[in-house]
CSV table of C-alpha atoms and ligand atoms in Angstrom, one decimal:
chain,number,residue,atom,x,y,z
A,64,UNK,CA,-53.8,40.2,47.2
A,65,UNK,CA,-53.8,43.0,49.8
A,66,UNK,CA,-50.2,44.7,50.7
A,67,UNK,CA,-52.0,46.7,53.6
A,68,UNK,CA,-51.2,44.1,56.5
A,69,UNK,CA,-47.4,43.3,55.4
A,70,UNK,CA,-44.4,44.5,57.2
A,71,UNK,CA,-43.2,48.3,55.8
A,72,UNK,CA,-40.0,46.9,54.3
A,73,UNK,CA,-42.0,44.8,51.5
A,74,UNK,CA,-40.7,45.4,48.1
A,75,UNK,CA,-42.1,46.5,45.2
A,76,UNK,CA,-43.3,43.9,42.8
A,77,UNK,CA,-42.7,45.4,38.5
A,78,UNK,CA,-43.8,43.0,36.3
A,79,UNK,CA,-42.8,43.4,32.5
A,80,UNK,CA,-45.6,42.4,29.4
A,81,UNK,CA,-46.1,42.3,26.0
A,82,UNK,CA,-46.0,40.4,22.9
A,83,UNK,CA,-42.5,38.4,21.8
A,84,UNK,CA,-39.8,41.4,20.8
A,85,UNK,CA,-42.2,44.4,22.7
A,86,UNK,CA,-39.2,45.0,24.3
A,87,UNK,CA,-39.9,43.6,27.6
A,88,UNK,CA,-35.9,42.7,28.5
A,89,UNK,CA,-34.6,45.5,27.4
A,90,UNK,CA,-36.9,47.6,29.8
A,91,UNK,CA,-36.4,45.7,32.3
A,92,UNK,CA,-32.7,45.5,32.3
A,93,UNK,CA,-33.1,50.0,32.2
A,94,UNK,CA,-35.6,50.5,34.9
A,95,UNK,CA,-33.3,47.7,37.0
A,96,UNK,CA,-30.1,49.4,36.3
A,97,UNK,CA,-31.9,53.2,37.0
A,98,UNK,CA,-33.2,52.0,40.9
A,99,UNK,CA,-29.4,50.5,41.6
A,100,UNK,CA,-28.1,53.7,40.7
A,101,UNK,CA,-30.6,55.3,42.9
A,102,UNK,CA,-29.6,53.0,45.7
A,103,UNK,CA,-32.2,50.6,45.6
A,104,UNK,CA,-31.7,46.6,46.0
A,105,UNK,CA,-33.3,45.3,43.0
A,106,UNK,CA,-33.8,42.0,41.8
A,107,UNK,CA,-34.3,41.7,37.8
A,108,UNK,CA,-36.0,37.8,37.2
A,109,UNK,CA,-37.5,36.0,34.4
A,110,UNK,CA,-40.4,33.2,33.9
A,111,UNK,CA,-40.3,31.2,32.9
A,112,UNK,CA,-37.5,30.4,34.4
A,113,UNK,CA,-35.6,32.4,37.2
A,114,UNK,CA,-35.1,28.9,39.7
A,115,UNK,CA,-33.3,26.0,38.7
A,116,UNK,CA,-36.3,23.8,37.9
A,117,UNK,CA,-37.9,26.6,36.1
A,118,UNK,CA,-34.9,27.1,33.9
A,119,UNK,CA,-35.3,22.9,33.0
A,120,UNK,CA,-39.5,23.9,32.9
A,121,UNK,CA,-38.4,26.8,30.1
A,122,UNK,CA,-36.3,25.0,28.2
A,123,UNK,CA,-39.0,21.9,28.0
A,124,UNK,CA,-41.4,23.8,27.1
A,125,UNK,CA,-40.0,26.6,24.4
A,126,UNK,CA,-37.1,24.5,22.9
A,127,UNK,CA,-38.2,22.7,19.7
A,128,UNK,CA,-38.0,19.0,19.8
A,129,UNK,CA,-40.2,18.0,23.1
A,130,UNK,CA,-42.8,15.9,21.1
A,131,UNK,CA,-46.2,17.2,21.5
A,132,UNK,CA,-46.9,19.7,24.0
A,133,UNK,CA,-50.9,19.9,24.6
A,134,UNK,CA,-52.3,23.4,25.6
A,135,UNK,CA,-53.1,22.3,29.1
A,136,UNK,CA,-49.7,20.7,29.6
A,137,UNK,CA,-48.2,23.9,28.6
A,138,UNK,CA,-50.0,26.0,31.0
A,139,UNK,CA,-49.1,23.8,33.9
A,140,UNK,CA,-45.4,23.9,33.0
A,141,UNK,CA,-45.7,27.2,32.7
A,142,UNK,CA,-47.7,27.9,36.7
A,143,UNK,CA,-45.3,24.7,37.8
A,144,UNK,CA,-42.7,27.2,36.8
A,145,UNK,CA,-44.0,30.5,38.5
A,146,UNK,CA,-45.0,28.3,41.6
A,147,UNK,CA,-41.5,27.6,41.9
A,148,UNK,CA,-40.3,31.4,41.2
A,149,UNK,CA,-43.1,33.0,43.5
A,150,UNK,CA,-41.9,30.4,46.3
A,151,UNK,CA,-38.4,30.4,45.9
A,152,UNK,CA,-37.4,34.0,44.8
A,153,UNK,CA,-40.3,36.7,44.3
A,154,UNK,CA,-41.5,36.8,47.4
A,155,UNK,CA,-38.7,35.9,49.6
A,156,UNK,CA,-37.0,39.0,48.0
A,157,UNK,CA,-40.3,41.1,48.3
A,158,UNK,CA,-40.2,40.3,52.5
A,159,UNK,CA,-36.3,41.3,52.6
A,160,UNK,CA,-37.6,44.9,50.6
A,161,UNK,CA,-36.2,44.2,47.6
A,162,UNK,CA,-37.9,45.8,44.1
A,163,UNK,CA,-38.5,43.1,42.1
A,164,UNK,CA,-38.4,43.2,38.2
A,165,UNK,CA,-39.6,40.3,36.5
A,166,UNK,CA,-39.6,39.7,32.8
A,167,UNK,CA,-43.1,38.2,32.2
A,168,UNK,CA,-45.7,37.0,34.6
A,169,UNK,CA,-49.2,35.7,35.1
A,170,UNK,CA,-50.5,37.8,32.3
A,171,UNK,CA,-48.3,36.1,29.8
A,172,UNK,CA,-49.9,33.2,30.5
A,173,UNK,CA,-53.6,34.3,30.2
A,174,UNK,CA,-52.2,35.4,27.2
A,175,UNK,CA,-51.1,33.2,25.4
A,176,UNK,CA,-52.1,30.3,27.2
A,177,UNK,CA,-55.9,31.5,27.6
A,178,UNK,CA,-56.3,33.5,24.6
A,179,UNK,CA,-53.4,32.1,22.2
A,180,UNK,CA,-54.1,28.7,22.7
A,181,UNK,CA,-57.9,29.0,23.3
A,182,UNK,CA,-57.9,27.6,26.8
A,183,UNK,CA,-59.9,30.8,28.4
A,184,UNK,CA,-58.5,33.5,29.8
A,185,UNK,CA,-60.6,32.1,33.4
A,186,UNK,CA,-59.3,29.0,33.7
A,187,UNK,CA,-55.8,30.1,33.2
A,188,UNK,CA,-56.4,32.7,35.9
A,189,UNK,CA,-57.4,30.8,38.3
A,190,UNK,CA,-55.0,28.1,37.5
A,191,UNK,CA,-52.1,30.7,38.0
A,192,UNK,CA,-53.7,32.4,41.1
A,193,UNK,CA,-53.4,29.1,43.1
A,194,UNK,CA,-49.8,28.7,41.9
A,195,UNK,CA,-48.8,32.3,42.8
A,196,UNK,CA,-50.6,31.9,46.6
A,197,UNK,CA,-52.7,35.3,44.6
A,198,UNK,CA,-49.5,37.5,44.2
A,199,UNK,CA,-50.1,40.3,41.7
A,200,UNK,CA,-47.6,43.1,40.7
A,201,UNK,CA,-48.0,46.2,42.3
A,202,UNK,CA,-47.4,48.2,38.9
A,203,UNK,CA,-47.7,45.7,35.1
A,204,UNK,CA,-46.0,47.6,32.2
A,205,UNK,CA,-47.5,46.4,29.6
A,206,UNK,CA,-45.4,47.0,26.2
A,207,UNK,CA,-47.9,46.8,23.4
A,208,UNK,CA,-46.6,45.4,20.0
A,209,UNK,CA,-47.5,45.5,17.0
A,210,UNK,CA,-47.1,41.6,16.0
A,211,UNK,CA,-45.7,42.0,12.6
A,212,UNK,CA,-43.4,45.1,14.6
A,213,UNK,CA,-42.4,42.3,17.2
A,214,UNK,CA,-41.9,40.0,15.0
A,215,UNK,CA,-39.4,42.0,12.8
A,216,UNK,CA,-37.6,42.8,16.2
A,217,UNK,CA,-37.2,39.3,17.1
A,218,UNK,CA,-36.0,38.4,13.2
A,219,UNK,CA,-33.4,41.5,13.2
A,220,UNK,CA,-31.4,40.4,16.2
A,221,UNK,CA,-31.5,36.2,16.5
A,222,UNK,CA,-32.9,33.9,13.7
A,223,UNK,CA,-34.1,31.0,15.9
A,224,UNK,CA,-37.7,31.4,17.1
A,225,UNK,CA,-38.6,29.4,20.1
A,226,UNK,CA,-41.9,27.3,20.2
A,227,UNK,CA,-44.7,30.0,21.0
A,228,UNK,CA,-42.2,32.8,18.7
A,229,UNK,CA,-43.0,30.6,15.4
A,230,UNK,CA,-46.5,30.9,15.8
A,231,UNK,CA,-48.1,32.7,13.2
A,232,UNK,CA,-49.2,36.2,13.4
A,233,UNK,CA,-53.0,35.8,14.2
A,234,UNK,CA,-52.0,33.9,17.2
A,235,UNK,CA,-49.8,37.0,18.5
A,236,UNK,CA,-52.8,39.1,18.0
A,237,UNK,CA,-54.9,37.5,20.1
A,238,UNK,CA,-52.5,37.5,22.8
A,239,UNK,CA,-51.7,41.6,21.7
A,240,UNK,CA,-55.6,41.5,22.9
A,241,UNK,CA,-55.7,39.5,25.9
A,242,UNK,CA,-52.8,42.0,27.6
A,243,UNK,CA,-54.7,44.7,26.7
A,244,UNK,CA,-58.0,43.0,28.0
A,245,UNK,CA,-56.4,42.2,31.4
A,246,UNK,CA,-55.0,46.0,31.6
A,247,UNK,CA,-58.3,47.6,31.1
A,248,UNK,CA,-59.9,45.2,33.8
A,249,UNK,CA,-57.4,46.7,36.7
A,250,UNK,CA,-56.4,50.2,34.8
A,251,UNK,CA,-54.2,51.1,37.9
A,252,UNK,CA,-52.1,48.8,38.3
A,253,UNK,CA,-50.8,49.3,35.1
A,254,UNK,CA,-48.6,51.0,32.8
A,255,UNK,CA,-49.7,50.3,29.1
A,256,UNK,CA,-47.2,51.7,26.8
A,257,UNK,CA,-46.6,51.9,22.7
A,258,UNK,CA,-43.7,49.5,22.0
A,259,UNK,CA,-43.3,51.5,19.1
A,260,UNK,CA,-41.7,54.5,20.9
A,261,UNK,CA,-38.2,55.2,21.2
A,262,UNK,CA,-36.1,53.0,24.1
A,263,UNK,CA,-34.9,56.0,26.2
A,264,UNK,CA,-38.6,57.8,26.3
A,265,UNK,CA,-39.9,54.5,27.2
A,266,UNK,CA,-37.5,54.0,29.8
A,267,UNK,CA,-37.9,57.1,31.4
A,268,UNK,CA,-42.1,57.1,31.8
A,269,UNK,CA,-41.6,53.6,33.5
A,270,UNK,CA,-38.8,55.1,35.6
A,271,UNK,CA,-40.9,58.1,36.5
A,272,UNK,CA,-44.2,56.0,37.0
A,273,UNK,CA,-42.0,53.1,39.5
A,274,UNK,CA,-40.3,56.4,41.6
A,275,UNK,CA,-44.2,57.1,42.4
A,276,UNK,CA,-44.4,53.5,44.0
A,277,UNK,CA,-41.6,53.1,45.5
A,278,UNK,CA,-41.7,52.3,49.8
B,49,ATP,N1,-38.4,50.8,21.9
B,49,ATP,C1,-37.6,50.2,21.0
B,49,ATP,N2,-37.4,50.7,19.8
B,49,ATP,C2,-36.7,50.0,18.9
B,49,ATP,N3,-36.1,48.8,19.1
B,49,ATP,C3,-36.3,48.2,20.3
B,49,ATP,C4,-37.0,48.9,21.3
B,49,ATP,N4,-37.0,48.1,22.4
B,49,ATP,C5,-36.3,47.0,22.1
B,49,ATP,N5,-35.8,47.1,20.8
B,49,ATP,C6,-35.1,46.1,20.1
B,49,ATP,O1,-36.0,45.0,19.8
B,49,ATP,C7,-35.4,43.7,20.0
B,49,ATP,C8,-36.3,43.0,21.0
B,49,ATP,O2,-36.2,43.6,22.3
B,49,ATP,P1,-36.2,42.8,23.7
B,49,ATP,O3,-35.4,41.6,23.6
B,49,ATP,O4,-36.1,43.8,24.8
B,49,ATP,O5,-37.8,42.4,23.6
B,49,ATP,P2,-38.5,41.3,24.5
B,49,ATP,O6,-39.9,41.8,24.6
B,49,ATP,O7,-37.7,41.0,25.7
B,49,ATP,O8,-38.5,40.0,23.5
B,49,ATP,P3,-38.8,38.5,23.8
B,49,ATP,O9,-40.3,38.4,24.0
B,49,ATP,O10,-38.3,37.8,22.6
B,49,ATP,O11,-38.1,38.2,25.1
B,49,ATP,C9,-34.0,44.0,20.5
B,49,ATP,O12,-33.1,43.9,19.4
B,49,ATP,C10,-34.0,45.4,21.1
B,49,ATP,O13,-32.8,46.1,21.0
B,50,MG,MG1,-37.1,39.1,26.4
């Protein structure tokens, strides 16, 4: 969707992607904290999740013990639960000028939705692009893991993996190569980083890259 016609105090819309343990949060929570201290009103969100039916929506679908969750019922929890955030928070914030950092976003869900669980990265597209009213981040870091990298991450600080966590490794390969898929289709609007590389260096090339976009 086109910014050009929207009033000069819109926002700035960062989301944050990558496989499970890239290192999404902990960016997120850096480039947030770096635009405060600059001055800036910022607004660091999460999907799924980030409302209070999204937070039930999140917990449905990534706790163990929900019975059977079919692929297509998982996407739609997952787009029920961006609708909600788009609605209620993103772009509400984005109209009052806010920078907006969210923690995961449509490309997650192509990800591992489309690609992981073999749905299509189309119809998962299209299915998000009517929840989201066409939003799209101005700038997508895209933190790309390593899965077995992630994975040890993940294992090294909490033992409990959620329900798309546990999957094996193949799995998070495939969705390694749907983010990357999705960033070479729209090269600049995004930000495609080695997870591998140290927090702080990280955290300053996204810095440095956001500064550019700012209003
Ligand atoms: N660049 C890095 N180098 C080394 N360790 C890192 C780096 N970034 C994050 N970590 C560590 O890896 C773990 C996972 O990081 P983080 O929670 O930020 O990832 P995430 O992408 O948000 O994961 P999840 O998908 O599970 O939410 C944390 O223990 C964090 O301290
Ligand atoms: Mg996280």
């Amino acid at each position: 969707m086109s910014n050009s016609n929207l009033p000069e105090t819109r926002g700035l819309f960062i989301a944050m992607e990558g496989g499970d343990g890239a290192g999404k949060s902990t960016q997120a929570q850096r480039l947030a904290a770096a635009l405060q201290e600059a001055g800036r009103t910022v607004l660091r969100t999460r999907e799924p999740g980030g409302t209070p039916v999204g937070e039930q929506l999140r917990a449905l679908v990534l706790e163990h013990g929900n019975g059977e969750i079919d692929a297509r019922t998982e996407a739609l929890i997952f787009a029920a639960s961006r609708a909600a955030h788009v609605q209620q928070v993103i772009e509400p914030a984005l109209a009052a000028g806010t920078v907006v950092v969210c923690d995961r976003y449509v490309d997650s869900s192509i990800a591992y939705q489309g690609a992981g669980r073999q749905l299509g990265t189309e119809p998962v597209r299209i299915l998000n692009t009517w929840a989201t009213g066409g939003l799209e981040p101005d700038l997508t870091v895209l933190l790309d893991v390593d899965p077995a990298r992630g994975r040890d991450r993940r294992t090294a600080g909490q033992a409990v993996e959620d329900r798309l966590e546990s999957e094996p490794d193949a799995f998070h390969l495939q969705i390694r190569l749907a983010f990357l898929e999705a960033a070479q289709a729209a090269p600049g609007r995004y930000l495609v980083l080695d997870a591998g590389r140290p927090v702080d260096e990280l955290a300053e090339t996204i810095l440095r890259r956001v500064e550019k976009l700012l209003p």
